[in-house]
Each structure stands twice: as C-alpha cells, then as structure tokens.
Coordinates of C-alpha atoms and ligand atoms in Angstrom, one line a residue:
X1 CA -0.2 0.1 -0.4
X2 CA 1.5 3.2 -1.4
X3 CA -0.7 5.4 0.7
X4 CA -0.1 5.7 4.5
X5 CA -2.9 6.8 6.5
X6 CA -0.8 9.5 7.9
X7 CA 0.0 10.9 4.4
X8 CA -3.2 11.1 3.3
X9 CA -4.1 12.6 6.4
X10 CA -2.3 15.5 5.4
X11 CA -3.5 15.5 2.2
X12 CA -7.1 15.3 2.4
X13 CA -7.0 18.0 5.4
X14 CA -4.9 20.4 2.9
X15 CA -7.6 22.2 1.2
X16 CA -7.4 26.0 2.3
X17 CA -10.5 27.4 3.1
X18 CA -10.8 31.0 4.6
X19 CA -14.2 30.2 6.6
X20 CA -14.8 28.7 10.0
X21 CA -17.8 26.0 10.9
X22 CA -21.3 27.7 9.6
X23 CA -24.1 27.6 11.6
X24 CA -27.0 25.4 9.1
X25 CA -29.9 27.8 8.9
X26 CA -33.1 26.3 7.2
X27 CA -36.2 28.0 6.3
X28 CA -39.5 26.2 5.8
X29 CA -43.1 26.9 4.9
X30 CA -43.6 28.6 8.3
X31 CA -40.6 31.2 7.8
X32 CA -41.0 32.2 4.1
X33 CA -41.7 35.7 5.7
X34 CA -38.7 35.6 7.6
X35 CA -36.7 35.3 4.4
X36 CA -35.1 38.9 3.9
X37 CA -34.6 38.3 0.1
X38 CA -38.2 37.6 -0.7
X39 CA -39.5 40.8 0.4
X40 CA -38.3 42.6 -2.5
X41 CA -40.8 40.2 -4.9
X42 CA -44.2 41.3 -5.5
X43 CA -46.7 40.3 -3.1
X44 CA -48.6 38.0 -5.6
X45 CA -45.8 36.0 -5.9
X46 CA -45.1 35.3 -2.6
X47 CA -48.7 34.4 -1.7
X48 CA -48.2 31.7 -4.5
X49 CA -45.6 30.6 -2.9
X50 CA -47.5 30.4 0.3
X51 CA -50.2 28.2 -1.3
X52 CA -47.7 25.9 -3.3
X53 CA -45.5 25.2 -0.1
X54 CA -48.8 24.2 1.8
X55 CA -49.1 21.4 -0.5
X56 CA -45.5 20.5 -1.5
X57 CA -42.5 20.4 0.8
X58 CA -40.3 23.5 0.9
X59 CA -36.8 23.6 2.4
X60 CA -34.1 25.9 1.8
X61 CA -31.0 27.0 3.9
X62 CA -29.1 30.0 3.8
X63 CA -26.4 29.1 1.8
X64 CA -28.7 28.5 -1.1
X65 CA -30.1 31.6 -0.3
X66 CA -27.1 33.3 -0.1
X67 CA -24.8 31.9 -2.6
X68 CA -26.3 30.1 -4.7
X69 CA -29.0 32.0 -5.9
X70 CA -28.8 35.5 -8.1
X71 CA -31.5 37.6 -6.7
X72 CA -31.4 39.8 -9.6
X73 CA -32.7 37.2 -12.0
X74 CA -35.3 36.1 -9.6
X75 CA -38.0 34.5 -10.6
X76 CA -36.0 33.0 -13.5
X77 CA -33.1 32.3 -11.5
X78 CA -32.4 28.5 -12.4
X79 CA -31.5 27.8 -8.3
X80 CA -34.9 29.6 -7.4
X81 CA -36.8 27.6 -9.4
X82 CA -34.9 24.9 -8.1
X83 CA -35.6 25.3 -4.6
X84 CA -38.8 27.7 -4.4
X85 CA -42.1 27.0 -4.6
X86 CA -43.7 28.0 -8.1
X87 CA -47.3 28.2 -9.2
X88 CA -47.0 26.2 -11.9
X89 CA -46.3 23.1 -9.8
X90 CA -49.9 22.8 -9.1
X91 CA -52.7 22.2 -11.2
X92 CA -55.2 25.1 -11.9
X93 CA -57.7 23.2 -9.7
X94 CA -55.5 22.6 -6.8
X95 CA -53.8 25.8 -6.8
X96 CA -57.3 27.5 -6.6
X97 CA -58.5 24.9 -3.9
X98 CA -55.5 25.9 -1.4
X99 CA -55.8 29.4 -2.5
X100 CA -59.1 29.9 -1.1
X101 CA -58.7 27.8 1.6
X102 CA -55.9 30.0 2.8
X103 CA -57.8 33.4 2.0
X104 CA -60.8 31.9 4.0
X105 CA -58.4 32.1 7.0
X106 CA -59.3 28.1 7.5
X107 CA -57.8 26.7 10.9
X108 CA -54.4 24.5 10.7
X109 CA -56.6 21.4 10.8
X110 CA -58.5 22.5 8.0
X111 CA -55.5 23.4 6.2
X112 CA -53.5 20.2 6.5
X113 CA -57.1 18.2 5.6
X114 CA -57.0 20.3 2.0
X115 CA -53.5 19.6 1.8
X116 CA -53.5 15.7 2.2
X117 CA -56.4 15.6 0.0
X118 CA -54.3 17.4 -2.8
X119 CA -51.5 15.3 -2.2
X120 CA -53.8 12.1 -2.2
X121 CA -54.2 13.2 -6.2
X122 CA -50.8 13.5 -7.0
X123 CA -48.2 10.6 -7.4
X124 CA -45.8 10.4 -4.7
X125 CA -44.0 6.9 -6.1
X126 CA -43.7 6.5 -9.7
X127 CA -42.5 3.0 -11.5
X128 CA -44.0 1.3 -8.9
X129 CA -41.3 2.7 -6.6
X130 CA -42.9 1.4 -3.1
X131 CA -44.7 -1.8 -3.9
X132 CA -42.4 -3.7 -5.8
X133 CA -38.7 -4.3 -5.5
X134 CA -38.7 -4.5 -1.9
X135 CA -37.0 -7.6 -0.8
X136 CA -38.4 -10.0 2.1
X137 CA -36.6 -11.8 4.7
X138 CA -36.2 -15.4 5.8
X139 CA -39.6 -15.2 7.1
X140 CA -41.2 -13.5 4.1
X141 CA -41.7 -9.9 5.5
X142 CA -40.6 -7.2 3.6
X143 CA -37.3 -5.3 4.5
X144 CA -38.5 -1.9 4.5
X145 CA -35.7 0.9 3.4
X146 CA -34.0 -1.6 0.8
X147 CA -35.2 -2.3 -2.6
X148 CA -33.7 -4.8 -5.1
X149 CA -34.7 -4.1 -8.3
X150 CA -31.9 -5.0 -10.8
X151 CA -29.8 -7.8 -9.8
X152 CA -26.3 -6.4 -9.0
X153 CA -27.3 -3.4 -7.2
X154 CA -29.2 -3.0 -4.0
X155 CA -30.4 0.4 -2.7
X156 CA -30.6 1.2 0.5
X157 CA -32.7 4.1 2.2
X158 CA -31.4 5.0 5.9
X159 CA -34.3 5.9 8.2
X160 CA -31.9 9.0 9.1
X161 CA -31.3 10.1 5.8
X162 CA -34.7 10.9 5.0
X163 CA -34.3 14.7 4.4
X164 CA -32.1 16.9 2.4
X165 CA -30.3 20.1 3.0
X166 CA -32.8 21.5 1.0
X167 CA -35.5 20.2 -1.0
X168 CA -35.8 20.4 -5.0
X169 CA -39.0 21.7 -6.4
X170 CA -39.5 18.9 -8.7
X171 CA -38.5 16.1 -6.4
X172 CA -40.6 12.9 -6.6
X173 CA -39.5 12.0 -3.2
X174 CA -41.8 14.5 -1.4
X175 CA -44.2 12.2 -0.1
X176 CA -41.0 11.0 2.2
X177 CA -40.6 14.6 3.7
X178 CA -44.4 15.4 4.5
X179 CA -44.4 13.4 7.5
X180 CA -46.7 10.4 6.1
X181 CA -45.5 7.3 7.8
X182 CA -47.1 5.1 5.3
X183 CA -45.4 6.4 2.3
X184 CA -42.0 6.3 4.0
X185 CA -39.2 4.3 2.6
X186 CA -37.0 3.6 5.4
X187 CA -35.6 1.2 8.0
X188 CA -33.9 2.0 11.2
X189 CA -31.7 -1.3 11.3
X190 CA -28.5 -1.7 9.5
X191 CA -28.6 -5.4 10.8
X192 CA -31.3 -6.0 8.6
X193 CA -29.2 -4.3 5.7
X194 CA -26.0 -6.5 6.6
X195 CA -28.2 -9.6 6.9
X196 CA -29.8 -9.0 3.1
X197 CA -26.2 -8.3 1.7
X198 CA -24.5 -11.3 3.3
X199 CA -26.5 -14.1 1.9
X200 CA -27.0 -12.3 -1.6
X201 CA -23.7 -12.7 -3.4
X202 CA -24.8 -11.6 -7.0
X203 CA -25.0 -7.9 -5.2
X204 CA -21.9 -6.0 -6.2
X205 CA -23.1 -2.6 -5.5
X206 CA -24.7 -0.8 -2.4
X207 CA -26.3 2.4 -3.2
X208 CA -27.3 4.6 -0.2
X209 CA -29.8 6.9 -0.8
X210 CA -32.9 9.1 0.6
X211 CA -33.9 12.1 0.8
X212 CA -30.0 12.7 1.4
X213 CA -27.9 10.3 3.3
X214 CA -25.5 13.0 3.9
X215 CA -27.7 14.8 6.5
X216 CA -26.7 11.9 8.6
X217 CA -23.9 12.2 11.3
X218 CA -21.0 11.1 10.2
X219 CA -21.1 8.5 13.2
X220 CA -24.4 6.9 11.9
X221 CA -23.1 6.7 8.2
X222 CA -19.9 4.8 9.9
X223 CA -22.2 2.3 11.5
X224 CA -23.8 1.4 8.2
X225 CA -20.7 1.5 6.0
X226 CA -17.6 0.6 8.2
X227 CA -19.2 -3.7 8.8
X228 CA -19.1 -3.7 5.3
X229 CA -15.2 -3.9 5.1
X230 CA -16.0 -7.6 7.0
X231 CA -14.8 -10.3 4.3
X232 CA -18.6 -11.7 4.7
X233 CA -19.1 -8.7 2.3
X234 CA -16.4 -9.0 -0.3
X235 CA -18.8 -9.6 -2.8
X236 CA -19.7 -6.0 -2.4
X237 CA -17.2 -4.0 -4.2
X238 CA -18.7 -0.7 -4.7
X239 CA -20.6 1.3 -2.6
X240 CA -22.2 4.3 -3.9
X241 CA -23.9 7.5 -1.8
X242 CA -26.6 9.3 -3.6
X243 CA -26.5 13.1 -2.5
X244 CA -27.1 16.4 -3.3
X245 CA -24.7 17.8 -0.3
X246 CA -22.1 18.9 -2.6
X247 CA -24.5 21.4 -3.9
X248 CA -26.8 22.3 -1.0
X249 CA -24.5 21.8 1.8
X250 CA -20.9 21.7 0.7
X251 CA -19.9 22.5 4.5
X252 CA -20.7 18.8 5.2
X253 CA -17.3 18.2 3.8
X254 CA -15.2 21.0 4.6
X255 CA -16.2 22.8 7.7
X256 CA -19.1 21.2 9.8
X257 CA -18.1 19.5 13.0
X258 CA -18.1 16.0 11.9
X259 CA -16.4 17.0 8.4
X260 CA -13.2 15.6 9.0
X261 CA -14.7 12.2 10.5
X262 CA -16.9 11.6 7.0
X263 CA -13.8 12.5 4.8
X264 CA -11.7 9.6 7.0
X265 CA -14.7 7.3 7.0
X266 CA -14.5 7.7 3.2
X267 CA -10.6 7.6 2.7
X268 CA -10.9 4.1 5.2
X269 CA -13.5 2.8 2.8
X270 CA -11.2 3.2 0.0
X271 CA -8.0 2.3 1.1
X272 CA -9.8 -1.3 2.5
X273 CA -10.4 -1.8 -1.2
X274 CA -14.0 -0.6 -1.9
X275 CA -14.8 1.3 -5.0
X276 CA -16.5 4.6 -3.4
X277 CA -18.6 6.5 -5.0
X278 CA -20.4 10.0 -4.4
X279 CA -23.4 10.1 -7.2
X280 CA -23.6 14.1 -6.9
X281 CA -26.6 15.3 -7.8
X282 CA -25.9 18.8 -9.9
X283 CA -28.7 20.6 -12.2
X284 CA -26.6 23.8 -12.8
X285 CA -23.2 24.8 -13.4
X286 CA -24.1 27.6 -10.8
X287 CA -23.6 24.6 -8.0
X288 CA -20.1 24.6 -8.7
X289 CA -19.2 28.0 -8.7
X290 CA -18.3 28.8 -5.0
X291 CA -15.3 28.4 -3.3
X292 CA -16.9 26.1 -0.5
X293 CA -18.2 23.9 -3.4
X294 CA -14.9 23.7 -5.0
X295 CA -13.4 23.0 -1.5
X296 CA -16.0 19.9 -0.9
X297 CA -15.0 18.5 -4.2
X298 CA -11.5 18.4 -3.8
X299 CA -11.7 17.2 -0.2
X300 CA -13.9 14.3 -1.5
X301 CA -11.3 13.4 -4.4
X302 CA -8.5 13.2 -2.2
X303 CA -10.0 10.4 -0.2
X304 CA -9.4 8.4 -3.4
X305 CA -13.4 8.2 -3.9
X306 CA -14.8 8.9 -7.3
X307 CA -17.5 11.6 -7.8
X308 CA -19.9 11.0 -10.2
X309 CA -22.6 13.3 -11.4
X310 CA -26.5 12.9 -12.5
X311 CA -29.7 14.9 -12.3
X312 CA -32.5 15.6 -14.2
X313 CA -33.4 17.8 -17.2
X314 CA -35.7 20.3 -16.5
X315 CA -38.0 23.0 -17.8
X316 CA -37.1 26.4 -16.0
X317 CA -33.9 25.2 -14.8
X318 CA -31.8 23.8 -17.2
X319 CA -33.6 22.9 -20.5
X320 CA -31.0 24.2 -23.0
X321 CA -27.4 22.9 -24.5
X322 CA -25.4 25.5 -23.1
X323 CA -26.8 24.7 -19.7
X324 CA -25.2 21.1 -20.1
X325 CA -22.0 21.8 -21.8
X326 CA -21.5 24.2 -19.0
X327 CA -22.3 21.8 -16.5
X328 CA -20.3 19.1 -17.9
X329 CA -17.2 21.1 -18.5
X330 CA -16.9 22.6 -15.1
X331 CA -17.3 18.9 -13.8
X332 CA -14.9 17.5 -15.5
X333 CA -12.2 20.3 -14.6
X334 CA -13.0 19.8 -11.3
X335 CA -12.4 16.0 -11.6
X336 CA -15.9 15.0 -11.6
X337 CA -17.4 12.3 -13.7
X338 CA -20.6 12.8 -16.0
X339 CA -22.6 9.6 -15.4
X340 CA -26.6 10.3 -15.9
X341 CA -28.6 12.8 -17.5
X342 CA -32.4 11.6 -16.3
X343 CA -35.9 12.7 -17.9
X344 CA -38.3 14.3 -15.1
X345 CA -40.2 11.5 -13.9
X346 CA -44.2 11.0 -13.7
X347 CA -44.8 12.7 -10.5
X348 CA -46.9 15.3 -8.9
X349 CA -45.3 18.5 -10.5
X350 CA -44.3 16.9 -13.5
X351 CA -46.3 19.2 -15.8
X352 CA -44.2 22.0 -14.9
X353 CA -40.7 20.7 -15.5
X354 CA -41.3 18.1 -18.1
X355 CA -39.5 18.7 -21.6
X356 CA -40.4 16.3 -24.6
X357 CA -38.7 13.4 -25.3
X358 CA -37.4 14.6 -29.0
X359 CA -36.5 18.1 -27.5
X360 CA -34.2 16.2 -24.4
X361 CA -32.5 14.5 -26.8
X362 CA -31.8 17.2 -29.2
X363 CA -30.3 19.2 -26.0
X364 CA -28.6 16.0 -24.9
X365 CA -27.0 15.5 -28.3
X366 CA -25.8 19.4 -28.8
X367 CA -24.2 19.6 -25.3
X368 CA -22.5 16.2 -26.2
X369 CA -21.2 18.3 -29.5
X370 CA -19.8 20.8 -27.4
X371 CA -17.8 19.4 -25.0
X372 CA -14.7 17.0 -25.3
X373 CA -14.5 13.4 -25.0
X374 CA -14.1 13.5 -21.1
X375 CA -17.3 15.2 -20.7
X376 CA -19.4 12.4 -23.1
X377 CA -19.3 9.9 -20.3
X378 CA -23.0 10.8 -19.1
X379 CA -25.5 8.6 -20.7
X380 CA -29.1 10.0 -21.5
X381 CA -31.3 11.3 -21.6
X382 CA -32.6 8.3 -19.6
X383 CA -36.2 7.6 -18.1
X384 CA -36.3 5.0 -14.8
X385 CA -39.3 3.7 -16.0
X386 CA -40.9 0.2 -14.6
X387 CA -39.1 -2.1 -16.8
X388 CA -35.5 -0.3 -16.1
X389 CA -33.8 2.7 -17.5
X390 CA -34.7 3.6 -20.9
X391 CA -32.3 6.0 -22.8
X392 CA -33.5 7.8 -25.7
X393 CA -30.4 7.0 -28.5
X394 CA -32.0 9.6 -31.3
X395 CA -34.7 10.1 -33.9
X396 CA -34.2 8.7 -37.1
X397 CA -36.3 7.4 -40.2
X398 CA -36.3 3.5 -41.4
X399 CA -38.4 2.8 -44.4
X400 CA -40.0 6.3 -44.3
X401 CA -41.4 5.8 -40.4
X402 CA -40.2 8.6 -38.1
X403 CA -38.9 6.7 -35.1
X404 CA -37.2 7.0 -31.8
X405 CA -34.2 4.5 -31.2
X406 CA -34.3 3.3 -27.5
X407 CA -32.1 0.9 -25.5
X408 CA -32.0 -0.2 -21.7
X409 CA -29.1 1.1 -20.1
X410 CA -30.5 -1.1 -17.1
X411 CA -33.4 -3.8 -16.5
X412 CA -35.5 -5.7 -14.2
X413 CA -34.4 -8.8 -16.7
X414 CA -30.5 -8.7 -17.6
X415 CA -31.3 -10.0 -20.9
X416 CA -32.6 -6.6 -21.8
X417 CA -30.0 -4.6 -21.2
X418 CA -28.4 -2.8 -24.1
X419 CA -30.9 -4.3 -26.4
X420 CA -32.0 -1.5 -28.9
X421 CA -35.9 -1.1 -29.8
X422 CA -38.1 1.4 -31.7
X423 CA -41.0 3.7 -30.9
X424 CA -43.2 5.8 -33.4
X425 CA -42.0 9.4 -33.1
X426 CA -43.9 11.7 -30.8
X427 CA -43.5 15.0 -30.9
X428 CA -45.7 15.6 -27.5
X429 CA -44.2 12.2 -25.7
X430 CA -42.6 12.8 -22.6
X431 CA -42.2 9.4 -20.6
X432 CA -42.3 5.8 -21.7
X433 CA -45.5 5.1 -21.3
X434 CA -46.7 7.3 -23.9
X435 CA -44.8 6.0 -26.7
X436 CA -46.3 3.2 -29.4
X437 CA -44.2 0.6 -30.7
X438 CA -43.0 1.2 -34.2
X439 CA -43.3 -0.5 -37.7
X440 CA -47.1 -1.7 -36.7
X441 CA -45.8 -3.9 -34.0
X442 CA -48.7 -4.5 -31.1
X443 CA -46.3 -4.1 -28.1
X444 CA -42.5 -3.7 -27.1
X445 CA -40.5 -6.8 -26.7
X446 CA -40.5 -6.5 -22.6
X447 CA -44.2 -6.1 -22.3
Ligands
PLP501 C1 -30.4 3.5 -11.8 C2 -30.8 2.9 -10.4 C3 -29.9 2.1 -10.0 C4 -28.3 1.9 -10.2 O1 -28.4 1.5 -11.6 P1 -26.9 1.6 -12.3 O2 -27.1 1.2 -13.8 O3 -26.2 0.8 -11.4 O4 -26.5 2.7 -12.1 C5 -30.6 1.0 -9.0 N1 -31.5 0.6 -8.5 C6 -32.6 1.7 -9.0 C7 -34.0 1.4 -8.7 C8 -32.1 2.6 -10.2 O5 -33.1 3.3 -10.3
SF4_502 S1 -31.6 16.2 -2.7 FE1 -32.7 14.5 -3.6 S2 -34.0 13.6 -2.6 FE2 -33.6 16.0 -1.9 S3 -35.6 16.9 -2.7 FE3 -33.5 17.2 -4.1 S4 -33.8 15.6 -5.5 FE4 -35.3 15.0 -3.7

C-alpha cells in the first residue's frame, strides 16, 4: 500500500478554506416571511409560494439563498426555480383550492386536510417504487428501506437520511418529507441491511440514497458502512452514496464539526479496497461555482472516492444545451465524472418541469457535441421506468417511418440490457408510457 494513512491525512486536510464552521440555518413554509430576500418580490408571487408550499414540501437553507441564487434574476434564476415553490407546480384546480382555503382564514387542521386531499391525488411513487422491488427476509416479511430491482445493485434508504439540506422543487420523493408514515421508505436497522447483503452474493453494488444520506452524522454513516469491510461482504465491491450535499451544503465535507470524520471514513473505505462513489446530484453549473463547493469536491476526491454526477433535465432550470455543456465542462475540470442525464419522472409537479423526449435528446446531443470526450460519459436522456432505465438514443427514419431509437441502460431482466428497440416518433411524448411501438408492432418486446 503506497498510501499510508498519515500521508493521506495531510493530503485530505490540505484544502485551504478561509471560513470557519457555519451554522446550518434552514427555512421551511412557516418561515417564508423571515427570508429577507423575498421581500423585494411582488406580494402576488409571495402568496403563490405560500399556496404551493402548503401542499408540497419546501425547505431551503441560508447557503443556497445567499450564495447560489442570483436575486437580481429572480424569478427566472435557475436555483430559485430549483428550490422555491412555483405556481405551475400545482394544477389550476389544486392551486385554487388551496388559495381559497388560505384566503378564507381556515385553521391549521382544515388546511392540513385540504393539503392531504390534494397530495392523495398526486403521484408520489412513480414506477412502482413502493410496492415492487422490496425484498423479503427469511420469514417472508418485507424489509422496508431496501429495494432490489436490478440484480447487481441494492438500494438502501437509511431512516436517518430521509431529509435533505434543501428540497428540490421537482423532487419525486416529496412524500417522504411530508410526514406520511405509510409512504416512508426507510429502515432503522443496519442489521437488516447487512443480513440481506451477506446472503446475496449476486449483489456487487450498494447504493445508499434518501432523501440525502449526507444529512446523517458521520457516526451514523459509519455504522452502516464500516461493517461492510468484513470479509463476509467481499462481494460488495462498490459503495455509492447518492447526495446533493455537494451542492446544497458543501460545508458537510469541509467545515462541519464532523466533516473530518466523514472524509476519513470515505478514505478508510477506499484504502480497504472498496470503490466508493459519491453520486452527486447536480442541476446547474452555478452549484459548482462557490469556493466552498470546490473545496468540498477537492476534499472528497483526495480520499480516493470518485464523484459521478447525475441529474434531471428540467424546464425552467436547465432545458438548453448551453446549461449542460457548461455543467459537464466544469465538472470534468473539477474531476467529476458525468454519469446520467435523467428525464423528469411521472410525479405530481411534472407538468411544470417536463420536456418532450425529442427535445431532451436534442439538448443532450448538442451539449455532447460541444464538450470533449471526457465530458461525454453521461448517458441519457434516461427514463427510470417500470421495466428499467430506458435511454433515448436518437430520432431517425427507417423505411420512411420516423422513429425513436431506444435502449435499456439498466433493466429488471438483465437480458434486455443494451437491446435497441424502436417507437413511433411523437412530438409531445414526455415518457415511455406515452410511446407506441414502431413498424406497426402491437407491443414492445418487454411488455
Ligand atoms: C439507477 C438505479 C440503480 C443503479 O443502476 P446503475 O445502472 O447501476 O447505475 C439501482 N436501482 C434503481 C432502482 C435505479 O433506479
Ligand atoms: S436532494 Fe434529492 S432527494 Fe432531496 S429533494 Fe433534491 S432530488 Fe429530492
């Protein structure tokens, strides 16, 4: 081993950052009035935010407000669109319903009832997230907090990681954040996770996700991760941690009280022989632009962990090729590996953010053309649908018929992976379930 622990300790502590520990200050719906920056906005816009945040979760921290949002560009600023409630996120009918309830001076309980009723009509768990893919223990009981959809990868939702440093306005996981226990996908037991992995040797990848697992204390994260270094888990080669903390709270890796402990944990996993990948959720180059964000990236990279980036293509936020080429170029410069461009999924506020598939592919293609080979590692645009992850490879004409060329990047059935298939071109389609097979065929091969 050429990397002694002491040597790397200096290395991973070497990032110079001229700021001390900061207090994590967060605003939710109740505190909308306390955000100074909002006071410059028209009253009508502020009321709209009140209405939408009465239904959908809202949470934003001081760092996002002060350093990521350009208040001179609000409401068009992409990070403002990403974190603050927007009228279009609710349908006219739902919006009016909640607006009337608020104007009528209804009490808390009444407002909650209206909110619950609207939420029940939205779609919090797309693509069978809750019912399917939850494995069972030897007694046949479902192991909540685990999902095993693709042979080699297990998803784990630690119960302490079911929140985020800020919430994304488009997020499909909102049901986890509004306190509806029946919808929460979580487990408190590391033991169950470890038991399951021990007896499933086909699994090579563990993907820890949330919410955001990086809201956990380093000690909690350690309790999940360190046991995996035991020889019982030698089949687990890769540990991925899905997070948006590099964007929303880079302090987590640099100045927080247990930042060093986290960095050391990652480094420890790496030198013990695991591939550790931070699956960083990014939507806009602005998120890479602050000195603390850059410091966080540098520190994580110094541990030997990889950072791979993924994020959805969203109207109002990043629906143009320039946004993506800027994002990928800056990521490559900072040593981040672009991994996925996602298509916004079939959830509650999708109509506000969705982009037609053919447009998504155009944006992807043009962005690809403008970056070097190192920036072309992102696959997409990709739909995480019931049968698997389906990539739009392009639009072409075959024997006079205009078609989408599609393929599975990842599939419930491993046989389907990389198999190309075709769908009729559709100008409006935004999701797989709106597509029809090309060439007059009755169904897709996976149906
Ligand atoms: C994307 C995804 C994974 C990881 O798939 P990879 O192709 O290995 O990146 C695992 N589980 C689910 C449910 C996913 O959507
Ligand atoms: S950070 Fe991830 S889980 Fe959290 S709100 Fe954003 S998209 Fe959803």
